[in-house]
């Protein structure tokens, strides 16, 4: 099997940026990244060297360092596609456990600091955060808040 040394596709780059952010925020496990890498190795005739390294990594921290080093990053800057992958992950988290609603909204709110947002998205994030405040204060039901959150996910994923 041949291995490409340093070139990743745009799609692979977006996934790697997503992994960095997801590792930082506790949204992904080492095994999930290993499974992704193992699948790439099985599917591709010439997987990149980073895919092999991620597959063999012994910890989530090691995977984080591998990606940061490979991409020559000192700071994570989200791409639009990585942002959408994070939103999909947060939506899946919410579907699995509705009690995670505060965590999901908090992470969405902090995404605004990590991505150059279009004004409409920036406004929608603030509206979502305000809706959560209204829920906490008893001015909105959990079903209303959940509907606003789902509408947000459907609009941006």
JSON list of C-alpha atoms in Angstrom, two decimals:
[
{"chain": "A", "resi": 1, "resn": "UNK", "atom": "CA", "xyz": [0.00, 0.00, 0.00]},
{"chain": "A", "resi": 2, "resn": "UNK", "atom": "CA", "xyz": [1.29, 3.45, -0.89]},
{"chain": "A", "resi": 3, "resn": "UNK", "atom": "CA", "xyz": [0.91, 6.44, 1.42]},
{"chain": "A", "resi": 4, "resn": "UNK", "atom": "CA", "xyz": [0.63, 10.07, 0.38]},
{"chain": "A", "resi": 5, "resn": "UNK", "atom": "CA", "xyz": [2.93, 12.12, 2.57]},
{"chain": "A", "resi": 6, "resn": "UNK", "atom": "CA", "xyz": [1.40, 15.56, 2.97]},
{"chain": "A", "resi": 7, "resn": "UNK", "atom": "CA", "xyz": [-1.50, 16.40, 0.72]},
{"chain": "A", "resi": 8, "resn": "UNK", "atom": "CA", "xyz": [-5.07, 16.26, 1.98]},
{"chain": "A", "resi": 9, "resn": "UNK", "atom": "CA", "xyz": [-8.20, 17.02, 0.02]},
{"chain": "A", "resi": 10, "resn": "UNK", "atom": "CA", "xyz": [-10.42, 19.94, 0.99]},
{"chain": "A", "resi": 11, "resn": "UNK", "atom": "CA", "xyz": [-12.98, 17.48, 2.33]},
{"chain": "A", "resi": 12, "resn": "UNK", "atom": "CA", "xyz": [-10.37, 15.70, 4.46]},
{"chain": "A", "resi": 13, "resn": "UNK", "atom": "CA", "xyz": [-9.04, 19.07, 5.69]},
{"chain": "A", "resi": 14, "resn": "UNK", "atom": "CA", "xyz": [-12.56, 20.05, 6.82]},
{"chain": "A", "resi": 15, "resn": "UNK", "atom": "CA", "xyz": [-12.95, 16.76, 8.70]},
{"chain": "A", "resi": 16, "resn": "UNK", "atom": "CA", "xyz": [-9.57, 17.23, 10.39]},
{"chain": "A", "resi": 17, "resn": "UNK", "atom": "CA", "xyz": [-10.55, 20.77, 11.48]},
{"chain": "A", "resi": 18, "resn": "UNK", "atom": "CA", "xyz": [-13.84, 19.35, 12.76]},
{"chain": "A", "resi": 19, "resn": "UNK", "atom": "CA", "xyz": [-11.92, 16.72, 14.74]},
{"chain": "A", "resi": 20, "resn": "UNK", "atom": "CA", "xyz": [-9.70, 19.38, 16.33]},
{"chain": "A", "resi": 21, "resn": "UNK", "atom": "CA", "xyz": [-12.66, 21.42, 17.47]},
{"chain": "A", "resi": 22, "resn": "UNK", "atom": "CA", "xyz": [-14.64, 18.34, 18.54]},
{"chain": "A", "resi": 23, "resn": "UNK", "atom": "CA", "xyz": [-11.68, 17.08, 20.60]},
{"chain": "A", "resi": 24, "resn": "UNK", "atom": "CA", "xyz": [-11.38, 20.48, 22.33]},
{"chain": "A", "resi": 25, "resn": "UNK", "atom": "CA", "xyz": [-15.10, 20.51, 23.15]},
{"chain": "A", "resi": 26, "resn": "UNK", "atom": "CA", "xyz": [-15.39, 16.86, 24.19]},
{"chain": "A", "resi": 27, "resn": "UNK", "atom": "CA", "xyz": [-17.63, 15.90, 21.28]},
{"chain": "A", "resi": 28, "resn": "UNK", "atom": "CA", "xyz": [-15.60, 13.04, 19.84]},
{"chain": "A", "resi": 29, "resn": "UNK", "atom": "CA", "xyz": [-13.71, 10.03, 21.17]},
{"chain": "A", "resi": 30, "resn": "UNK", "atom": "CA", "xyz": [-10.38, 8.52, 20.19]},
{"chain": "A", "resi": 31, "resn": "UNK", "atom": "CA", "xyz": [-12.18, 5.45, 18.88]},
{"chain": "A", "resi": 32, "resn": "UNK", "atom": "CA", "xyz": [-14.43, 7.51, 16.63]},
{"chain": "A", "resi": 33, "resn": "UNK", "atom": "CA", "xyz": [-11.40, 9.14, 15.03]},
{"chain": "A", "resi": 34, "resn": "UNK", "atom": "CA", "xyz": [-9.65, 5.76, 14.75]},
{"chain": "A", "resi": 35, "resn": "UNK", "atom": "CA", "xyz": [-12.75, 4.28, 13.10]},
{"chain": "A", "resi": 36, "resn": "UNK", "atom": "CA", "xyz": [-12.84, 7.17, 10.60]},
{"chain": "A", "resi": 37, "resn": "UNK", "atom": "CA", "xyz": [-9.15, 6.66, 9.82]},
{"chain": "A", "resi": 38, "resn": "UNK", "atom": "CA", "xyz": [-9.50, 2.88, 9.55]},
{"chain": "A", "resi": 39, "resn": "UNK", "atom": "CA", "xyz": [-12.38, 3.31, 7.10]},
{"chain": "A", "resi": 40, "resn": "UNK", "atom": "CA", "xyz": [-10.28, 5.71, 4.98]},
{"chain": "A", "resi": 41, "resn": "UNK", "atom": "CA", "xyz": [-7.39, 3.21, 4.96]},
{"chain": "A", "resi": 42, "resn": "UNK", "atom": "CA", "xyz": [-9.71, 0.43, 3.81]},
{"chain": "A", "resi": 43, "resn": "UNK", "atom": "CA", "xyz": [-11.36, 2.56, 1.11]},
{"chain": "A", "resi": 44, "resn": "UNK", "atom": "CA", "xyz": [-8.38, 4.37, -0.41]},
{"chain": "A", "resi": 45, "resn": "UNK", "atom": "CA", "xyz": [-5.57, 2.93, -2.43]},
{"chain": "A", "resi": 46, "resn": "UNK", "atom": "CA", "xyz": [-3.17, 5.63, -1.18]},
{"chain": "A", "resi": 47, "resn": "UNK", "atom": "CA", "xyz": [-4.34, 7.09, 2.15]},
{"chain": "A", "resi": 48, "resn": "UNK", "atom": "CA", "xyz": [-2.50, 10.11, 3.52]},
{"chain": "A", "resi": 49, "resn": "UNK", "atom": "CA", "xyz": [0.10, 9.58, 6.21]},
{"chain": "A", "resi": 50, "resn": "UNK", "atom": "CA", "xyz": [-2.03, 11.47, 8.73]},
{"chain": "A", "resi": 51, "resn": "UNK", "atom": "CA", "xyz": [-4.82, 8.92, 8.32]},
{"chain": "A", "resi": 52, "resn": "UNK", "atom": "CA", "xyz": [-2.43, 6.13, 9.25]},
{"chain": "A", "resi": 53, "resn": "UNK", "atom": "CA", "xyz": [-1.06, 8.15, 12.19]},
{"chain": "A", "resi": 54, "resn": "UNK", "atom": "CA", "xyz": [-4.57, 8.86, 13.51]},
{"chain": "A", "resi": 55, "resn": "UNK", "atom": "CA", "xyz": [-5.48, 5.20, 13.21]},
{"chain": "A", "resi": 56, "resn": "UNK", "atom": "CA", "xyz": [-2.47, 4.18, 15.31]},
{"chain": "A", "resi": 57, "resn": "UNK", "atom": "CA", "xyz": [-2.65, 6.98, 17.91]},
{"chain": "A", "resi": 58, "resn": "UNK", "atom": "CA", "xyz": [-2.90, 5.84, 21.51]},
{"chain": "A", "resi": 59, "resn": "UNK", "atom": "CA", "xyz": [-4.91, 8.77, 22.90]},
{"chain": "A", "resi": 60, "resn": "UNK", "atom": "CA", "xyz": [-7.20, 11.61, 21.96]},
{"chain": "A", "resi": 61, "resn": "UNK", "atom": "CA", "xyz": [-4.50, 14.07, 22.95]},
{"chain": "A", "resi": 62, "resn": "UNK", "atom": "CA", "xyz": [-2.05, 12.36, 20.61]},
{"chain": "A", "resi": 63, "resn": "UNK", "atom": "CA", "xyz": [-4.59, 12.60, 17.80]},
{"chain": "A", "resi": 64, "resn": "UNK", "atom": "CA", "xyz": [-5.02, 16.32, 18.52]},
{"chain": "A", "resi": 65, "resn": "UNK", "atom": "CA", "xyz": [-1.25, 16.89, 18.35]},
{"chain": "A", "resi": 66, "resn": "UNK", "atom": "CA", "xyz": [-0.95, 14.83, 15.16]},
{"chain": "A", "resi": 67, "resn": "UNK", "atom": "CA", "xyz": [-3.58, 16.93, 13.39]},
{"chain": "A", "resi": 68, "resn": "UNK", "atom": "CA", "xyz": [-2.25, 20.28, 14.63]},
{"chain": "A", "resi": 69, "resn": "UNK", "atom": "CA", "xyz": [1.29, 19.33, 13.62]},
{"chain": "A", "resi": 70, "resn": "UNK", "atom": "CA", "xyz": [0.31, 17.86, 10.27]},
{"chain": "A", "resi": 71, "resn": "UNK", "atom": "CA", "xyz": [-1.72, 20.93, 9.30]},
{"chain": "A", "resi": 72, "resn": "UNK", "atom": "CA", "xyz": [0.94, 23.29, 10.71]},
{"chain": "A", "resi": 73, "resn": "UNK", "atom": "CA", "xyz": [-1.63, 25.08, 12.86]},
{"chain": "A", "resi": 74, "resn": "UNK", "atom": "CA", "xyz": [-1.11, 27.16, 15.96]},
{"chain": "A", "resi": 75, "resn": "UNK", "atom": "CA", "xyz": [-4.81, 28.03, 16.25]},
{"chain": "A", "resi": 76, "resn": "UNK", "atom": "CA", "xyz": [-7.97, 26.30, 15.09]},
{"chain": "A", "resi": 77, "resn": "UNK", "atom": "CA", "xyz": [-9.91, 28.29, 12.51]},
{"chain": "A", "resi": 78, "resn": "UNK", "atom": "CA", "xyz": [-13.16, 26.64, 11.59]},
{"chain": "A", "resi": 79, "resn": "UNK", "atom": "CA", "xyz": [-14.10, 26.21, 7.97]},
{"chain": "A", "resi": 80, "resn": "UNK", "atom": "CA", "xyz": [-17.74, 26.48, 6.97]},
{"chain": "A", "resi": 81, "resn": "UNK", "atom": "CA", "xyz": [-17.91, 22.72, 6.33]},
{"chain": "A", "resi": 82, "resn": "UNK", "atom": "CA", "xyz": [-16.32, 21.94, 9.73]},
{"chain": "A", "resi": 83, "resn": "UNK", "atom": "CA", "xyz": [-18.89, 24.27, 11.32]},
{"chain": "A", "resi": 84, "resn": "UNK", "atom": "CA", "xyz": [-21.68, 22.28, 9.66]},
{"chain": "A", "resi": 85, "resn": "UNK", "atom": "CA", "xyz": [-20.14, 18.99, 10.83]},
{"chain": "A", "resi": 86, "resn": "UNK", "atom": "CA", "xyz": [-20.11, 20.35, 14.39]},
{"chain": "A", "resi": 87, "resn": "UNK", "atom": "CA", "xyz": [-23.76, 21.39, 14.11]},
{"chain": "A", "resi": 88, "resn": "UNK", "atom": "CA", "xyz": [-24.65, 17.90, 12.86]},
{"chain": "A", "resi": 89, "resn": "UNK", "atom": "CA", "xyz": [-22.78, 16.41, 15.85]},
{"chain": "A", "resi": 90, "resn": "UNK", "atom": "CA", "xyz": [-24.59, 18.74, 18.27]},
{"chain": "A", "resi": 91, "resn": "UNK", "atom": "CA", "xyz": [-27.94, 17.89, 16.70]},
{"chain": "A", "resi": 92, "resn": "UNK", "atom": "CA", "xyz": [-27.20, 14.18, 17.10]},
{"chain": "A", "resi": 93, "resn": "UNK", "atom": "CA", "xyz": [-26.23, 14.81, 20.74]},
{"chain": "A", "resi": 94, "resn": "UNK", "atom": "CA", "xyz": [-29.52, 16.59, 21.36]},
{"chain": "A", "resi": 95, "resn": "UNK", "atom": "CA", "xyz": [-31.54, 13.82, 19.69]},
{"chain": "A", "resi": 96, "resn": "UNK", "atom": "CA", "xyz": [-29.80, 11.27, 21.89]},
{"chain": "A", "resi": 97, "resn": "UNK", "atom": "CA", "xyz": [-30.32, 13.18, 25.14]},
{"chain": "A", "resi": 98, "resn": "UNK", "atom": "CA", "xyz": [-32.60, 16.20, 25.44]},
{"chain": "A", "resi": 99, "resn": "UNK", "atom": "CA", "xyz": [-30.99, 17.00, 28.81]},
{"chain": "A", "resi": 100, "resn": "UNK", "atom": "CA", "xyz": [-27.94, 18.17, 26.84]},
{"chain": "A", "resi": 101, "resn": "UNK", "atom": "CA", "xyz": [-29.83, 21.22, 25.54]},
{"chain": "A", "resi": 102, "resn": "UNK", "atom": "CA", "xyz": [-27.87, 23.72, 27.66]},
{"chain": "A", "resi": 103, "resn": "UNK", "atom": "CA", "xyz": [-24.54, 22.20, 26.54]},
{"chain": "A", "resi": 104, "resn": "UNK", "atom": "CA", "xyz": [-25.63, 22.28, 22.89]},
{"chain": "A", "resi": 105, "resn": "UNK", "atom": "CA", "xyz": [-26.77, 25.90, 23.03]},
{"chain": "A", "resi": 106, "resn": "UNK", "atom": "CA", "xyz": [-23.63, 26.94, 24.93]},
{"chain": "A", "resi": 107, "resn": "UNK", "atom": "CA", "xyz": [-21.39, 25.32, 22.31]},
{"chain": "A", "resi": 108, "resn": "UNK", "atom": "CA", "xyz": [-23.34, 26.94, 19.47]},
{"chain": "A", "resi": 109, "resn": "UNK", "atom": "CA", "xyz": [-23.02, 30.31, 21.20]},
{"chain": "A", "resi": 110, "resn": "UNK", "atom": "CA", "xyz": [-19.25, 29.88, 21.50]},
{"chain": "A", "resi": 111, "resn": "UNK", "atom": "CA", "xyz": [-18.95, 28.84, 17.86]},
{"chain": "A", "resi": 112, "resn": "UNK", "atom": "CA", "xyz": [-19.58, 32.47, 16.95]},
{"chain": "A", "resi": 113, "resn": "UNK", "atom": "CA", "xyz": [-16.14, 33.32, 18.35]},
{"chain": "A", "resi": 114, "resn": "UNK", "atom": "CA", "xyz": [-14.42, 30.63, 16.31]},
{"chain": "A", "resi": 115, "resn": "UNK", "atom": "CA", "xyz": [-15.75, 31.38, 12.85]},
{"chain": "A", "resi": 116, "resn": "UNK", "atom": "CA", "xyz": [-16.19, 34.44, 10.71]},
{"chain": "A", "resi": 117, "resn": "UNK", "atom": "CA", "xyz": [-19.97, 34.40, 10.64]},
{"chain": "A", "resi": 118, "resn": "UNK", "atom": "CA", "xyz": [-22.40, 35.89, 8.22]},
{"chain": "A", "resi": 119, "resn": "UNK", "atom": "CA", "xyz": [-24.48, 38.54, 9.96]},
{"chain": "A", "resi": 120, "resn": "UNK", "atom": "CA", "xyz": [-27.66, 36.46, 9.67]},
{"chain": "A", "resi": 121, "resn": "UNK", "atom": "CA", "xyz": [-26.03, 33.47, 11.37]},
{"chain": "A", "resi": 122, "resn": "UNK", "atom": "CA", "xyz": [-24.59, 35.68, 14.09]},
{"chain": "A", "resi": 123, "resn": "UNK", "atom": "CA", "xyz": [-28.10, 37.06, 14.73]},
{"chain": "A", "resi": 124, "resn": "UNK", "atom": "CA", "xyz": [-29.62, 33.56, 14.73]},
{"chain": "A", "resi": 125, "resn": "UNK", "atom": "CA", "xyz": [-27.10, 32.39, 17.33]},
{"chain": "A", "resi": 126, "resn": "UNK", "atom": "CA", "xyz": [-27.92, 35.34, 19.58]},
{"chain": "A", "resi": 127, "resn": "UNK", "atom": "CA", "xyz": [-31.65, 34.70, 19.11]},
{"chain": "A", "resi": 128, "resn": "UNK", "atom": "CA", "xyz": [-31.13, 31.07, 20.09]},
{"chain": "A", "resi": 129, "resn": "UNK", "atom": "CA", "xyz": [-29.18, 32.12, 23.18]},
{"chain": "A", "resi": 130, "resn": "UNK", "atom": "CA", "xyz": [-31.94, 34.59, 24.10]},
{"chain": "A", "resi": 131, "resn": "UNK", "atom": "CA", "xyz": [-34.52, 31.83, 23.68]},
{"chain": "A", "resi": 132, "resn": "UNK", "atom": "CA", "xyz": [-32.54, 29.68, 26.11]},
{"chain": "A", "resi": 133, "resn": "UNK", "atom": "CA", "xyz": [-32.50, 32.55, 28.62]},
{"chain": "A", "resi": 134, "resn": "UNK", "atom": "CA", "xyz": [-36.28, 32.86, 28.23]},
{"chain": "A", "resi": 135, "resn": "UNK", "atom": "CA", "xyz": [-36.61, 29.12, 28.87]},
{"chain": "A", "resi": 136, "resn": "UNK", "atom": "CA", "xyz": [-34.45, 29.32, 32.01]},
{"chain": "A", "resi": 137, "resn": "UNK", "atom": "CA", "xyz": [-36.54, 32.25, 33.27]},
{"chain": "A", "resi": 138, "resn": "UNK", "atom": "CA", "xyz": [-39.76, 30.29, 32.68]},
{"chain": "A", "resi": 139, "resn": "UNK", "atom": "CA", "xyz": [-41.03, 32.38, 29.76]},
{"chain": "A", "resi": 140, "resn": "UNK", "atom": "CA", "xyz": [-40.72, 29.59, 27.21]},
{"chain": "A", "resi": 141, "resn": "UNK", "atom": "CA", "xyz": [-41.54, 25.88, 27.36]},
{"chain": "A", "resi": 142, "resn": "UNK", "atom": "CA", "xyz": [-38.98, 23.19, 26.66]},
{"chain": "A", "resi": 143, "resn": "UNK", "atom": "CA", "xyz": [-40.91, 22.16, 23.55]},
{"chain": "A", "resi": 144, "resn": "UNK", "atom": "CA", "xyz": [-40.79, 25.74, 22.20]},
{"chain": "A", "resi": 145, "resn": "UNK", "atom": "CA", "xyz": [-37.06, 25.93, 22.87]},
{"chain": "A", "resi": 146, "resn": "UNK", "atom": "CA", "xyz": [-36.48, 22.56, 21.24]},
{"chain": "A", "resi": 147, "resn": "UNK", "atom": "CA", "xyz": [-38.45, 23.67, 18.17]},
{"chain": "A", "resi": 148, "resn": "UNK", "atom": "CA", "xyz": [-36.31, 26.83, 17.85]},
{"chain": "A", "resi": 149, "resn": "UNK", "atom": "CA", "xyz": [-33.16, 24.75, 18.20]},
{"chain": "A", "resi": 150, "resn": "UNK", "atom": "CA", "xyz": [-34.28, 22.23, 15.59]},
{"chain": "A", "resi": 151, "resn": "UNK", "atom": "CA", "xyz": [-35.25, 25.07, 13.22]},
{"chain": "A", "resi": 152, "resn": "UNK", "atom": "CA", "xyz": [-31.74, 26.46, 13.69]},
{"chain": "A", "resi": 153, "resn": "UNK", "atom": "CA", "xyz": [-30.13, 23.10, 12.88]},
{"chain": "A", "resi": 154, "resn": "UNK", "atom": "CA", "xyz": [-32.32, 22.60, 9.81]},
{"chain": "A", "resi": 155, "resn": "UNK", "atom": "CA", "xyz": [-31.41, 26.06, 8.53]},
{"chain": "A", "resi": 156, "resn": "UNK", "atom": "CA", "xyz": [-27.64, 25.61, 8.84]},
{"chain": "A", "resi": 157, "resn": "UNK", "atom": "CA", "xyz": [-26.96, 21.92, 8.21]}
]
